[in-house]
Amino acid sequence: MSLFKDKSGDENQERPLEDTSAINIPQNVDVGTAADVEAVMKKYDRESNVRVWEGMPKQVIRWLMVAFSVYSIWVTLFSNAMPEKRLTVFVGLIAIMGYLTYPAKKGSARVNSLPWYDVILMLCGSLPFFYYAANAVQIIKLSARIEPYMIVLGLVAIVALMELCRRSVGLPILIVLSLLLIYTFYNMFQTPNATGFMVIRRVIYTLFYTSSGIMSTPINVCAKYIVVFIIFGAFLERTGIASFFIQVANSLCGAAAGGPAKVAVISSALCGMVSGSSVGNTVTTGSVTIPMMKKTGYAPEFAGAVEAASSTGGQIMPPIMGAAAFLMSEYIGVSYAQVALRAILPALLYFAGIYIAVHLEAKRLGLKGVPKDELPKIGILMKKMYLLLPLVILVVLVSTNTYTMQFSAAVAILIAIVVGFINKDERLNLTKIIDALENGGRNVITVAVACAMAGMIAGCITVTGLASKLLGGILTASMGIPLIALFLTMIACIILGMGVPTTANYCIMASTCAPILVQMGFPIMVAHFFVFYFGIVADITPPVALAAYAGAAIAKGNAMKTGVNATRIAIAAFIVPYIFAFSPVMLGIDAQWYDMVIIVITSLLGMFGIAAGLGGFLYKKINWLFRILLVLGGLAMMIPGTVTDVVGLVIMAALVSYQRFSAKKDQTKIA
């Protein structure tokens, strides 16, 4: 669901990514071209590795995507068809569009090429779903007594869908599913009197013909909610809101010490909030912000890390959270407003940590900001506040339960169209509307395929009773210690979240890892926030830190060092989930307003200590002992509790005072 990825343009045309005059980029900054951006996207983002279509085939596929978007909006708003028909048609269309979009091999650039084997795979991946839709009532009546040819149809559809997953999503989730399928067959064969035919029939029936496999909650949520939010994101892009966010960030922080990095933090948080893709947001906003940071004096690895960490953090930024907030409310069964409110403090701590790290690095290097005469005036920007109307109206409609989520998103699309017509700098026209529908349809493919995989993973776990075994295994491996159990769950989330778009990422975590934490006794809200956070930070966690590596490619820095820097800068994302897991007060659960005020103050102070300790600079260079003490003091302040707050405050106050006094003393000696 990437807001800023445009795959419909001419691949051979080199052009600036953004209108730099509109964004007010400082002079002499080399902004990346669309060709540079596309090269990075194709290397690190599977969604950008698409077939090259020209002429009539391009127009046919373009209008197919448009028709799919229109059809999806109509179905989610008005269709009363039974799920077995509605969802099978949806997945069948996804299979067709997927094979028309993604080639077998990464980097394939042959024009208008669709090999015969891809045609066969496309038919195998779509026709069984259409057959199911046409004969849904009869198939439901058959129950588990499906005919042999139905088993074959289900089998080839599953295999074709898995191949499409390899092409569009990547191997990590596919490897997990493959291992679970092997275990499922092994488990079934342990049943007394089990035969090969019986086992295959039961597995295929469960995964293809019931609501416990492909057609389970993830794909239902995708077809019902995610698709319309993705299309909304495509329209929002064309209102010019990305340029507006960058201009606002420049106006607010551009003149501060190390200003461009602070601009990157704010603009990437805002853009990433609605983009739904850490990698896509890193590349597109980073092509503007990373050169600005490098020109100011930041090292390439630090500049790339700041952009990657900020773009990734945008996925946990309320009120949108890459559309995951709306899905979380559906999964948990609470109001959207509750989810958005719970997410505020963790997101605040995340970006406070990045901002502090950026500020201290600027002070260490003695960096200045951008001259004020090169920055946009806030008064002028206020006149473009209407660009926020689609987001504001969407949030208001959903949080007040005025309409359903999908209807609210449809209303927001109409508002975005109106706003786009008003914005004279990037005025919307009929061509852009068609482009939005086309890109919206294309961006649904990866998310839908990932959701289908998540459904099959959940189905394998259900049919084998693996959930209780996994719970028992985690409890055994952790020796009953909750901290170790959470750590093991974190590792699983990071593996499953590698390279997966935000909305699909959350669906996967909600279907697989969250139920385990709930069974362990953690509140359902805590469990879902925990797994979602660690699913998201997979994009900045080495060795598979795709967002960090994309940032490094733009900054022309070392990829692994950029990944390590991104992890260090975004350390709050690895600390905060553990804290709210043991103390849900941080999420505002069972907390009074004064509890929240105290937590905000102490947590921000704690984040300052951790950022300073990890960065190694506060007024002057900090020795290793003091760095460790600062981190420990910061952690103590972030853990809710009077005793830990007092201990942390004493440690930090003493060290900060010493550093300040020592730095002044050194300056006096020099003078």
XYZ file of C-alpha atoms in Angstrom:
671
model
C 0.000 0.000 0.000
C 2.666 2.493 -0.905
C 1.535 6.052 -1.191
C 4.435 7.336 -3.262
C 5.372 4.498 -5.590
C 4.330 5.270 -9.150
C 4.748 2.250 -11.405
C 2.749 3.590 -14.285
C 5.274 6.035 -15.708
C 7.749 5.632 -18.549
C 10.659 3.605 -17.181
C 13.170 5.196 -19.527
C 12.271 8.763 -18.741
C 14.595 10.414 -16.210
C 12.900 13.134 -14.212
C 13.064 14.627 -10.734
C 11.013 12.674 -8.230
C 9.409 15.777 -6.788
C 8.914 19.368 -7.917
C 11.773 20.851 -5.914
C 10.462 24.370 -6.239
C 7.299 23.311 -4.480
C 9.245 21.601 -1.698
C 11.755 24.458 -1.213
C 14.857 22.282 -1.222
C 18.020 24.220 -0.340
C 20.261 25.183 -3.212
C 23.005 22.879 -4.522
C 21.350 19.720 -3.193
C 21.463 16.852 -5.671
C 17.974 15.368 -5.611
C 17.677 11.833 -6.974
C 16.045 11.273 -10.332
C 13.154 8.920 -10.920
C 15.553 6.503 -12.637
C 17.762 6.407 -9.513
C 14.748 5.893 -7.290
C 13.379 3.150 -9.517
C 16.718 1.303 -9.493
C 16.774 1.287 -5.683
C 13.117 0.295 -5.482
C 13.651 -2.645 -7.833
C 16.590 -3.842 -5.754
C 14.946 -3.694 -2.342
C 11.191 -3.655 -2.956
C 9.589 -6.631 -4.686
C 6.470 -4.608 -5.442
C 8.537 -2.533 -7.871
C 9.870 -5.495 -9.871
C 7.119 -5.484 -12.463
C 6.763 -6.433 -16.115
C 7.317 -3.807 -18.794
C 4.221 -3.243 -20.916
C 3.968 -0.831 -23.834
C 1.385 0.118 -26.443
C -1.946 -1.691 -26.518
C -1.030 -4.376 -23.898
C -0.151 -1.606 -21.468
C -3.528 0.060 -21.987
C -5.405 -3.223 -21.607
C -3.696 -4.005 -18.297
C -4.079 -0.407 -17.149
C -7.840 -0.563 -17.642
C -7.982 -4.010 -16.047
C -6.453 -2.510 -12.882
C -8.885 0.405 -13.033
C -11.845 -1.961 -13.439
C -10.622 -4.049 -10.500
C -10.407 -0.970 -8.258
C -13.912 0.168 -9.211
C -15.251 -3.372 -8.778
C -13.588 -3.729 -5.355
C -15.047 -0.459 -4.101
C -18.504 -1.433 -5.343
C -18.328 -4.894 -3.764
C -17.117 -3.692 -0.378
C -19.862 -1.036 -0.242
C -22.879 -2.673 -1.826
C -22.460 -6.416 -2.410
C -24.497 -8.870 -0.328
C -22.964 -11.929 -1.981
C -21.993 -14.839 0.248
C -18.306 -14.790 1.293
C -17.580 -17.981 -0.650
C -18.478 -16.136 -3.867
C -17.213 -12.649 -3.031
C -13.795 -13.722 -1.735
C -13.086 -16.370 -4.379
C -13.745 -13.897 -7.197
C -11.486 -11.396 -5.426
C -8.576 -13.858 -5.108
C -9.102 -15.113 -8.679
C -8.767 -11.555 -10.001
C -5.691 -11.020 -7.815
C -4.081 -14.097 -9.386
C -4.721 -12.769 -12.911
C -3.390 -9.294 -12.137
C -0.483 -10.737 -10.163
C 0.868 -12.848 -13.005
C 0.315 -10.006 -15.470
C 2.366 -7.758 -13.178
C 5.195 -9.813 -11.674
C 7.703 -11.770 -13.807
C 9.271 -15.049 -12.700
C 12.743 -13.584 -12.333
C 13.695 -10.412 -10.514
C 14.890 -7.670 -12.859
C 13.250 -9.051 -16.004
C 12.956 -6.171 -18.492
C 11.618 -7.769 -21.685
C 8.893 -5.598 -23.174
C 5.386 -7.073 -23.600
C 6.588 -10.512 -22.539
C 4.269 -13.085 -20.952
C 5.846 -16.578 -21.211
C 3.629 -19.601 -21.813
C 4.318 -21.001 -18.355
C 3.082 -17.752 -16.778
C -0.137 -18.038 -18.789
C -0.609 -21.565 -17.415
C 0.145 -20.429 -13.856
C -2.248 -17.511 -14.245
C -5.033 -19.848 -15.335
C -4.212 -22.349 -12.584
C -4.245 -19.564 -10.033
C -7.538 -18.025 -11.126
C -9.883 -20.580 -12.728
C -10.250 -22.771 -9.594
C -11.391 -19.718 -7.624
C -13.888 -18.761 -10.321
C -15.138 -22.364 -10.423
C -15.615 -22.248 -6.641
C -17.529 -18.962 -6.933
C -19.817 -20.351 -9.629
C -20.535 -23.556 -7.695
C -20.266 -22.294 -4.117
C -23.636 -23.611 -2.920
C -23.050 -27.139 -4.240
C -19.500 -27.253 -2.850
C -20.697 -26.145 0.584
C -23.302 -28.935 0.575
C -20.602 -31.493 -0.246
C -18.673 -30.449 2.854
C -15.520 -32.589 3.225
C -16.784 -35.083 0.620
C -15.280 -33.127 -2.279
C -14.641 -34.916 -5.572
C -11.101 -35.866 -6.697
C -11.091 -33.226 -9.455
C -11.958 -30.592 -6.830
C -8.877 -31.678 -4.879
C -6.771 -31.144 -8.004
C -8.309 -27.700 -8.564
C -7.577 -26.674 -4.979
C -4.034 -28.040 -5.131
C -3.025 -26.237 -8.334
C -4.603 -22.994 -7.074
C -2.603 -23.172 -3.828
C 0.658 -23.899 -5.671
C 0.043 -21.047 -8.146
C -0.736 -18.663 -5.295
C 2.470 -19.671 -3.479
C 4.493 -18.998 -6.628
C 2.876 -15.575 -6.907
C 3.862 -14.981 -3.287
C 7.486 -15.778 -4.134
C 7.408 -13.206 -6.909
C 5.554 -10.390 -5.196
C 6.102 -10.745 -1.437
C 9.296 -12.729 -0.974
C 10.636 -15.954 0.508
C 10.421 -15.527 4.319
C 6.655 -15.963 4.656
C 6.684 -18.624 1.915
C 9.326 -20.650 3.773
C 7.259 -20.488 6.955
C 4.155 -21.683 5.092
C 6.072 -24.483 3.359
C 7.431 -25.780 6.659
C 3.951 -25.660 8.175
C 2.505 -27.553 5.198
C 5.134 -30.257 5.591
C 4.306 -30.503 9.286
C 0.575 -30.572 8.507
C 0.925 -33.532 6.143
C 3.214 -35.297 8.615
C 0.723 -34.706 11.424
C -2.186 -35.983 9.350
C -0.352 -39.189 8.444
C -0.020 -39.976 12.157
C -3.796 -40.468 12.288
C -4.772 -44.178 12.479
C -5.790 -45.688 9.111
C -4.785 -42.501 7.286
C -4.241 -42.848 3.535
C -2.544 -40.482 1.132
C -5.830 -39.606 -0.562
C -7.598 -38.914 2.746
C -4.796 -36.672 4.006
C -4.514 -34.662 0.787
C -8.287 -34.248 0.589
C -8.548 -32.995 4.163
C -5.639 -30.544 3.818
C -6.851 -29.142 0.488
C -10.429 -28.952 1.743
C -9.336 -27.032 4.846
C -7.017 -24.616 3.080
C -9.012 -23.990 -0.105
C -12.686 -24.723 0.511
C -13.258 -23.567 4.105
C -12.962 -20.323 6.027
C -9.941 -21.729 7.880
C -7.492 -21.282 5.019
C -7.189 -18.872 2.115
C -10.716 -17.539 2.667
C -10.179 -16.835 6.364
C -10.054 -13.541 8.261
C -6.935 -11.992 6.617
C -8.244 -12.162 3.021
C -11.730 -11.181 4.190
C -10.295 -8.106 5.910
C -8.244 -7.355 2.794
C -11.218 -7.547 0.427
C -13.523 -5.694 2.803
C -11.294 -2.953 4.232
C -7.692 -2.902 3.043
C -8.449 -2.598 -0.668
C -10.440 0.608 -0.273
C -7.775 2.123 2.012
C -5.084 1.322 -0.543
C -7.093 3.032 -3.268
C -7.613 5.972 -0.912
C -3.820 6.164 -0.484
C -3.352 6.270 -4.247
C -5.768 9.206 -4.516
C -4.218 10.952 -1.511
C -0.819 10.824 -3.195
C -2.148 12.835 -6.118
C -3.439 15.662 -3.938
C 0.155 16.804 -3.344
C 0.113 15.987 0.366
C 3.669 14.539 0.314
C 5.115 17.867 -0.842
C 3.014 19.633 1.784
C 4.362 17.401 4.585
C 7.971 18.047 3.547
C 7.356 21.796 3.315
C 5.793 21.859 6.791
C 8.707 19.898 8.249
C 11.170 22.277 6.569
C 9.367 25.293 7.947
C 9.276 23.905 11.486
C 12.762 22.412 11.842
C 14.861 23.278 8.812
C 16.728 26.119 10.530
C 17.539 24.124 13.699
C 20.911 22.456 14.331
C 21.166 19.604 11.846
C 17.821 20.776 10.473
C 17.548 18.513 7.381
C 17.718 15.393 9.561
C 14.935 16.731 11.767
C 12.979 17.523 8.622
C 13.458 13.900 7.567
C 12.158 12.658 10.927
C 8.964 14.733 10.790
C 8.194 14.462 7.078
C 8.889 10.722 6.940
C 6.717 10.145 9.998
C 3.832 11.991 8.365
C 4.291 10.458 4.919
C 4.974 6.985 6.295
C 1.836 7.163 8.431
C -0.330 6.973 5.322
C 2.001 5.174 2.913
C 1.885 1.636 4.312
C 5.368 0.762 3.009
C 8.598 1.331 4.933
C 10.821 0.647 1.919
C 8.717 2.685 -0.511
C 8.606 5.655 1.833
C 12.346 5.441 2.544
C 13.184 5.569 -1.148
C 10.773 8.268 -2.260
C 11.061 10.763 0.613
C 14.690 9.749 1.128
C 15.592 10.824 -2.396
C 14.841 14.348 -1.173
C 15.881 14.279 2.503
C 19.032 12.120 2.393
C 20.969 14.424 0.000
C 19.955 17.370 2.223
C 21.315 15.577 5.307
C 24.578 14.684 3.590
C 25.075 18.265 2.427
C 24.586 19.477 6.002
C 27.398 17.192 7.189
C 25.845 13.936 8.353
C 27.653 10.722 7.404
C 25.939 8.736 4.600
C 25.278 5.789 6.928
C 23.665 8.060 9.505
C 21.566 9.920 6.928
C 20.265 6.681 5.423
C 19.552 5.287 8.887
C 17.558 8.357 9.973
C 15.363 8.169 6.892
C 14.845 4.402 7.196
C 14.035 4.563 10.922
C 11.641 7.488 10.452
C 9.854 5.922 7.468
C 9.485 2.636 9.323
C 8.189 4.454 12.394
C 5.538 6.088 10.245
C 3.801 2.702 10.162
C 3.145 2.926 13.927
C 2.228 6.617 13.834
C -1.406 7.336 14.767
C -4.007 8.133 13.683
C -3.535 6.136 10.439
C -0.648 3.720 11.242
C -0.416 2.672 7.591
C -4.123 1.699 7.793
C -3.284 -0.930 10.449
C -5.185 1.044 13.088
C -8.465 0.388 11.291
C -7.686 -3.312 10.937
C -6.596 -3.646 14.557
C -9.919 -2.283 15.753
C -11.653 -4.926 13.617
C -9.477 -7.795 14.843
C -9.572 -6.844 18.526
C -13.205 -5.783 18.528
C -12.710 -2.313 19.981
C -13.349 1.118 18.537
C -10.840 2.698 16.177
C -10.526 5.680 18.543
C -9.275 3.380 21.313
C -6.572 1.918 19.074
C -5.397 5.353 17.882
C -5.279 6.742 21.428
C -3.343 3.730 22.755
C -0.735 4.195 20.013
C 0.074 7.838 20.802
C 2.596 7.442 23.652
C 4.630 4.582 22.086
C 4.828 6.525 18.808
C 5.796 9.701 20.677
C 8.638 7.861 22.415
C 9.789 6.301 19.145
C 10.125 9.607 17.314
C 11.424 11.432 20.382
C 14.260 8.913 20.479
C 15.108 9.477 16.814
C 14.821 13.258 17.149
C 17.104 13.316 20.203
C 19.660 11.082 18.470
C 19.638 13.388 15.447
C 20.018 16.494 17.640
C 22.919 15.067 19.654
C 24.689 13.938 16.481
C 24.300 17.454 15.058
C 25.783 18.932 18.244
C 28.650 16.437 18.173
C 29.500 17.373 14.592
C 28.779 21.085 15.081
C 26.214 21.131 12.281
C 24.035 24.107 11.444
C 20.584 24.327 9.929
C 19.339 25.611 6.584
C 19.303 29.417 6.168
C 15.831 30.715 6.976
C 15.524 32.582 3.683
C 15.681 29.227 1.865
C 12.798 27.728 3.863
C 9.057 27.953 3.137
C 7.039 30.407 5.224
C 4.559 28.850 7.628
C 1.970 31.519 6.759
C 1.946 30.415 3.132
C 1.687 26.766 4.144
C -1.328 27.465 6.341
C -3.265 28.302 3.187
C -2.798 24.669 2.078
C -4.142 23.100 5.254
C -7.144 21.960 3.222
C -4.902 19.151 1.912
C -5.398 17.450 5.279
C -9.182 17.314 4.849
C -9.328 13.739 3.457
C -7.334 12.412 6.416
C -9.231 14.455 8.979
C -12.636 13.450 7.625
C -11.608 9.788 7.451
C -10.452 9.780 11.073
C -13.533 11.642 12.296
C -15.985 9.383 10.440
C -14.326 6.192 11.653
C -13.674 7.279 15.260
C -17.229 8.514 15.740
C -18.715 5.359 14.168
C -20.725 7.582 11.839
C -20.287 5.106 8.995
C -18.542 1.777 8.433
C -14.780 1.863 7.850
C -15.080 1.034 4.170
C -17.777 3.638 3.568
C -15.717 6.238 5.469
C -12.729 5.455 3.240
C -14.927 5.812 0.142
C -16.098 9.221 1.367
C -12.457 10.176 1.998
C -11.638 9.218 -1.612
C -14.288 11.638 -2.870
C -12.921 14.364 -0.567
C -9.408 13.675 -1.881
C -10.657 14.147 -5.445
C -12.231 17.487 -4.515
C -9.078 18.603 -2.701
C -6.983 17.537 -5.691
C -9.036 19.751 -7.987
C -8.538 22.708 -5.618
C -4.741 22.372 -5.292
C -3.472 24.496 -8.179
C 0.179 23.410 -7.669
C -0.590 19.731 -8.343
C -4.100 19.918 -9.735
C -5.973 16.667 -10.163
C -7.367 15.788 -13.586
C -9.067 12.815 -15.223
C -5.746 11.199 -16.154
C -4.549 11.354 -12.551
C -7.827 9.861 -11.350
C -7.355 6.937 -13.741
C -3.718 6.651 -12.584
C -4.869 6.510 -8.965
C -7.333 3.722 -9.702
C -4.685 1.843 -11.681
C -2.002 2.128 -8.989
C -4.517 1.356 -6.266
C -5.455 -1.887 -7.998
C -1.814 -2.815 -8.563
C -0.805 -2.081 -4.972
C -3.529 -4.416 -3.682
C -1.852 -7.459 -5.261
C 1.036 -7.874 -2.826
C -1.110 -7.230 0.227
C -3.806 -9.674 -0.901
C -1.280 -12.426 -1.667
C 0.388 -11.956 1.732
C -3.028 -12.118 3.405
C -3.807 -15.355 1.558
C -0.524 -16.817 2.828
C -1.383 -15.650 6.354
C -4.723 -17.430 6.082
C -3.059 -20.695 5.066
C -0.502 -20.359 7.873
C -3.323 -19.898 10.369
C -5.169 -22.833 8.777
C -2.177 -25.151 9.183
C -1.816 -24.118 12.804
C -5.520 -24.699 13.448
C -5.946 -28.046 11.697
C -2.884 -29.559 13.413
C -3.542 -28.108 16.856
C -0.102 -26.526 16.566
C -1.161 -23.412 18.497
C -1.177 -25.242 21.823
C 2.081 -26.987 20.910
C 3.722 -23.678 20.017
C 2.505 -22.204 23.277
C 3.878 -25.188 25.158
C 7.142 -24.967 23.238
C 7.573 -21.270 23.993
C 6.764 -21.819 27.660
C 9.236 -24.698 27.818
C 11.983 -22.829 25.979
C 11.415 -19.761 28.150
C 11.236 -21.879 31.319
C 8.045 -20.014 32.144
C 9.845 -16.659 32.230
C 7.599 -14.094 30.435
C 10.555 -11.958 29.295
C 12.131 -14.860 27.402
C 8.739 -15.844 25.972
C 8.277 -12.295 24.663
C 11.795 -12.371 23.202
C 11.054 -15.582 21.301
C 7.802 -14.089 20.017
C 9.720 -10.990 18.922
C 12.116 -13.127 16.851
C 9.182 -14.867 15.183
C 7.545 -11.516 14.364
C 10.729 -10.093 12.850
C 11.147 -13.175 10.631
C 7.519 -13.159 9.484
C 7.535 -9.393 8.903
C 10.501 -9.271 6.528
C 9.596 -7.218 3.463
C 5.819 -7.484 3.990
C 3.626 -4.348 3.517
C 2.178 -2.870 6.707
C -1.424 -4.008 6.392
C -0.515 -7.560 5.364
C 2.176 -7.551 8.042
C -0.383 -6.862 10.729
C -2.795 -9.492 9.361
C -0.018 -12.078 9.534
C 0.955 -11.125 13.097
C -2.670 -11.007 14.256
C -3.333 -14.471 12.839
C -0.183 -16.220 14.059
C 1.742 -14.601 16.917
C -0.867 -12.523 18.780
C -3.044 -15.518 19.771
C -0.021 -17.120 21.454
C 0.536 -14.061 23.668
C -3.174 -13.895 24.478
C -3.093 -17.539 25.585
C -0.096 -16.702 27.765
C -2.267 -14.226 29.641
C -1.311 -10.902 28.071
C -4.227 -8.503 27.375
C -5.407 -8.739 23.776
C -4.607 -5.069 23.086
C -1.064 -5.524 24.417
C -0.562 -8.709 22.392
C -1.608 -7.101 19.120
C 0.479 -3.965 19.657
C 3.515 -6.064 20.620
C 3.471 -8.296 17.539
C 2.641 -5.407 15.209
C 5.594 -3.324 16.410
C 8.097 -6.119 15.922
C 6.623 -7.100 12.583
C 7.218 -3.536 11.409
C 10.789 -3.125 12.734
C 11.868 -6.114 10.620
C 12.526 -3.531 7.899
C 15.339 -1.933 9.930
C 16.663 -5.019 11.728
C 19.820 -6.587 10.217
C 20.571 -8.867 8.514
C 17.375 -8.370 6.436
C 16.787 -4.649 6.951
C 15.286 -3.720 3.581
C 14.348 -0.132 4.486
C 17.826 0.519 5.907
C 19.514 -1.003 2.869
C 17.360 1.134 0.574
C 18.383 4.206 2.579
C 22.033 3.159 2.286
C 21.700 2.800 -1.490
C 20.403 6.366 -1.818
C 23.023 7.722 0.614
C 25.746 5.664 -1.112
C 26.840 4.306 2.264
C 27.632 0.928 3.777
C 24.424 -1.125 3.958
C 25.160 -3.093 7.140
C 26.451 -0.045 9.004
C 23.312 1.844 7.977
C 21.192 -1.034 9.298
C 23.039 -1.033 12.631
C 22.647 2.756 12.886
C 18.929 2.501 12.099
C 18.469 -0.095 14.838
C 20.363 2.111 17.313
C 18.427 5.245 16.359
C 15.095 3.407 16.540
C 15.935 1.673 19.814
C 12.617 2.783 21.328
C 10.822 0.335 19.024
C 12.720 -2.527 20.689
C 12.209 -1.293 24.259
C 8.706 0.168 24.445
C 6.807 -3.048 23.510
C 8.403 -4.902 26.423
C 7.501 -2.095 28.784
C 3.825 -1.960 27.828
C 3.716 -5.779 27.836
C 4.594 -5.784 31.544
C 2.920 -2.476 32.331
C -0.115 -1.820 30.080
C -0.416 1.605 31.724
C 1.858 2.861 28.924
C -0.968 2.065 26.495
C -3.429 3.897 28.723
C -4.993 0.650 29.938
C -6.442 1.026 33.451
C -4.644 4.364 33.853
C -5.770 7.738 35.194
C -4.869 10.957 33.404
C -2.228 11.884 36.000
C -0.628 8.448 35.531
C -0.302 9.206 31.840
C 1.236 12.646 32.494
C 3.871 11.116 34.764
C 4.581 8.345 32.256
C 4.980 10.829 29.390
C 7.468 12.968 31.346
C 9.530 10.109 32.777
C 9.541 8.154 29.509
C 10.724 11.147 27.475
C 13.512 11.797 29.988
C 14.380 8.118 29.870
C 14.466 8.167 26.079
C 16.881 11.110 26.265
C 19.231 9.110 28.502
C 19.122 6.061 26.238
C 19.707 8.124 23.077
C 22.623 9.970 24.684
C 24.149 6.738 25.977
C 23.919 4.972 22.639
C 25.105 8.034 20.721
C 28.076 8.618 23.020
C 27.830 12.415 23.129
C 26.375 14.885 25.630
C 28.133 18.271 25.802
C 31.283 16.232 25.098
C 32.247 12.641 24.310
C 30.979 10.177 26.925
C 33.167 7.342 28.176
C 31.848 3.766 27.981
C 31.047 3.443 31.693
C 28.936 6.605 31.664
C 27.248 5.508 28.434
C 26.167 2.238 30.038
C 24.940 4.068 33.139
C 22.978 6.548 31.020
C 21.250 3.720 29.154
C 20.432 1.932 32.422
C 19.167 5.161 33.976
C 17.029 5.844 30.921
C 15.586 2.331 31.001
C 14.753 2.741 34.692
C 12.839 5.934 33.942
C 10.916 4.339 31.100
C 9.740 1.447 33.285
C 6.582 2.673 35.080
C 7.069 2.810 38.845
C 8.081 5.356 41.464
C 11.215 3.531 42.607
C 12.582 3.017 39.105
C 11.756 6.625 38.181
C 13.660 8.009 41.182
C 16.679 5.745 40.637
C 16.810 6.592 36.931
C 16.414 10.317 37.570
C 19.250 10.362 40.116
C 21.611 8.491 37.769
C 20.781 10.679 34.796
C 20.861 13.973 36.698
C 24.263 13.142 38.121
C 25.733 12.142 34.768
C 24.240 15.065 32.833
C 25.487 17.530 35.479
C 28.947 15.987 35.380
C 29.083 16.079 31.590
C 27.990 19.714 31.521
C 30.479 20.749 34.209
C 33.294 18.784 32.567
C 32.589 20.285 29.130
C 32.639 23.830 30.543
C 35.873 23.070 32.358
C 37.455 21.830 29.133
C 36.348 24.985 27.319
C 37.871 27.149 30.073
C 41.198 25.355 29.721
C 41.177 25.889 25.957
C 40.402 29.586 26.427
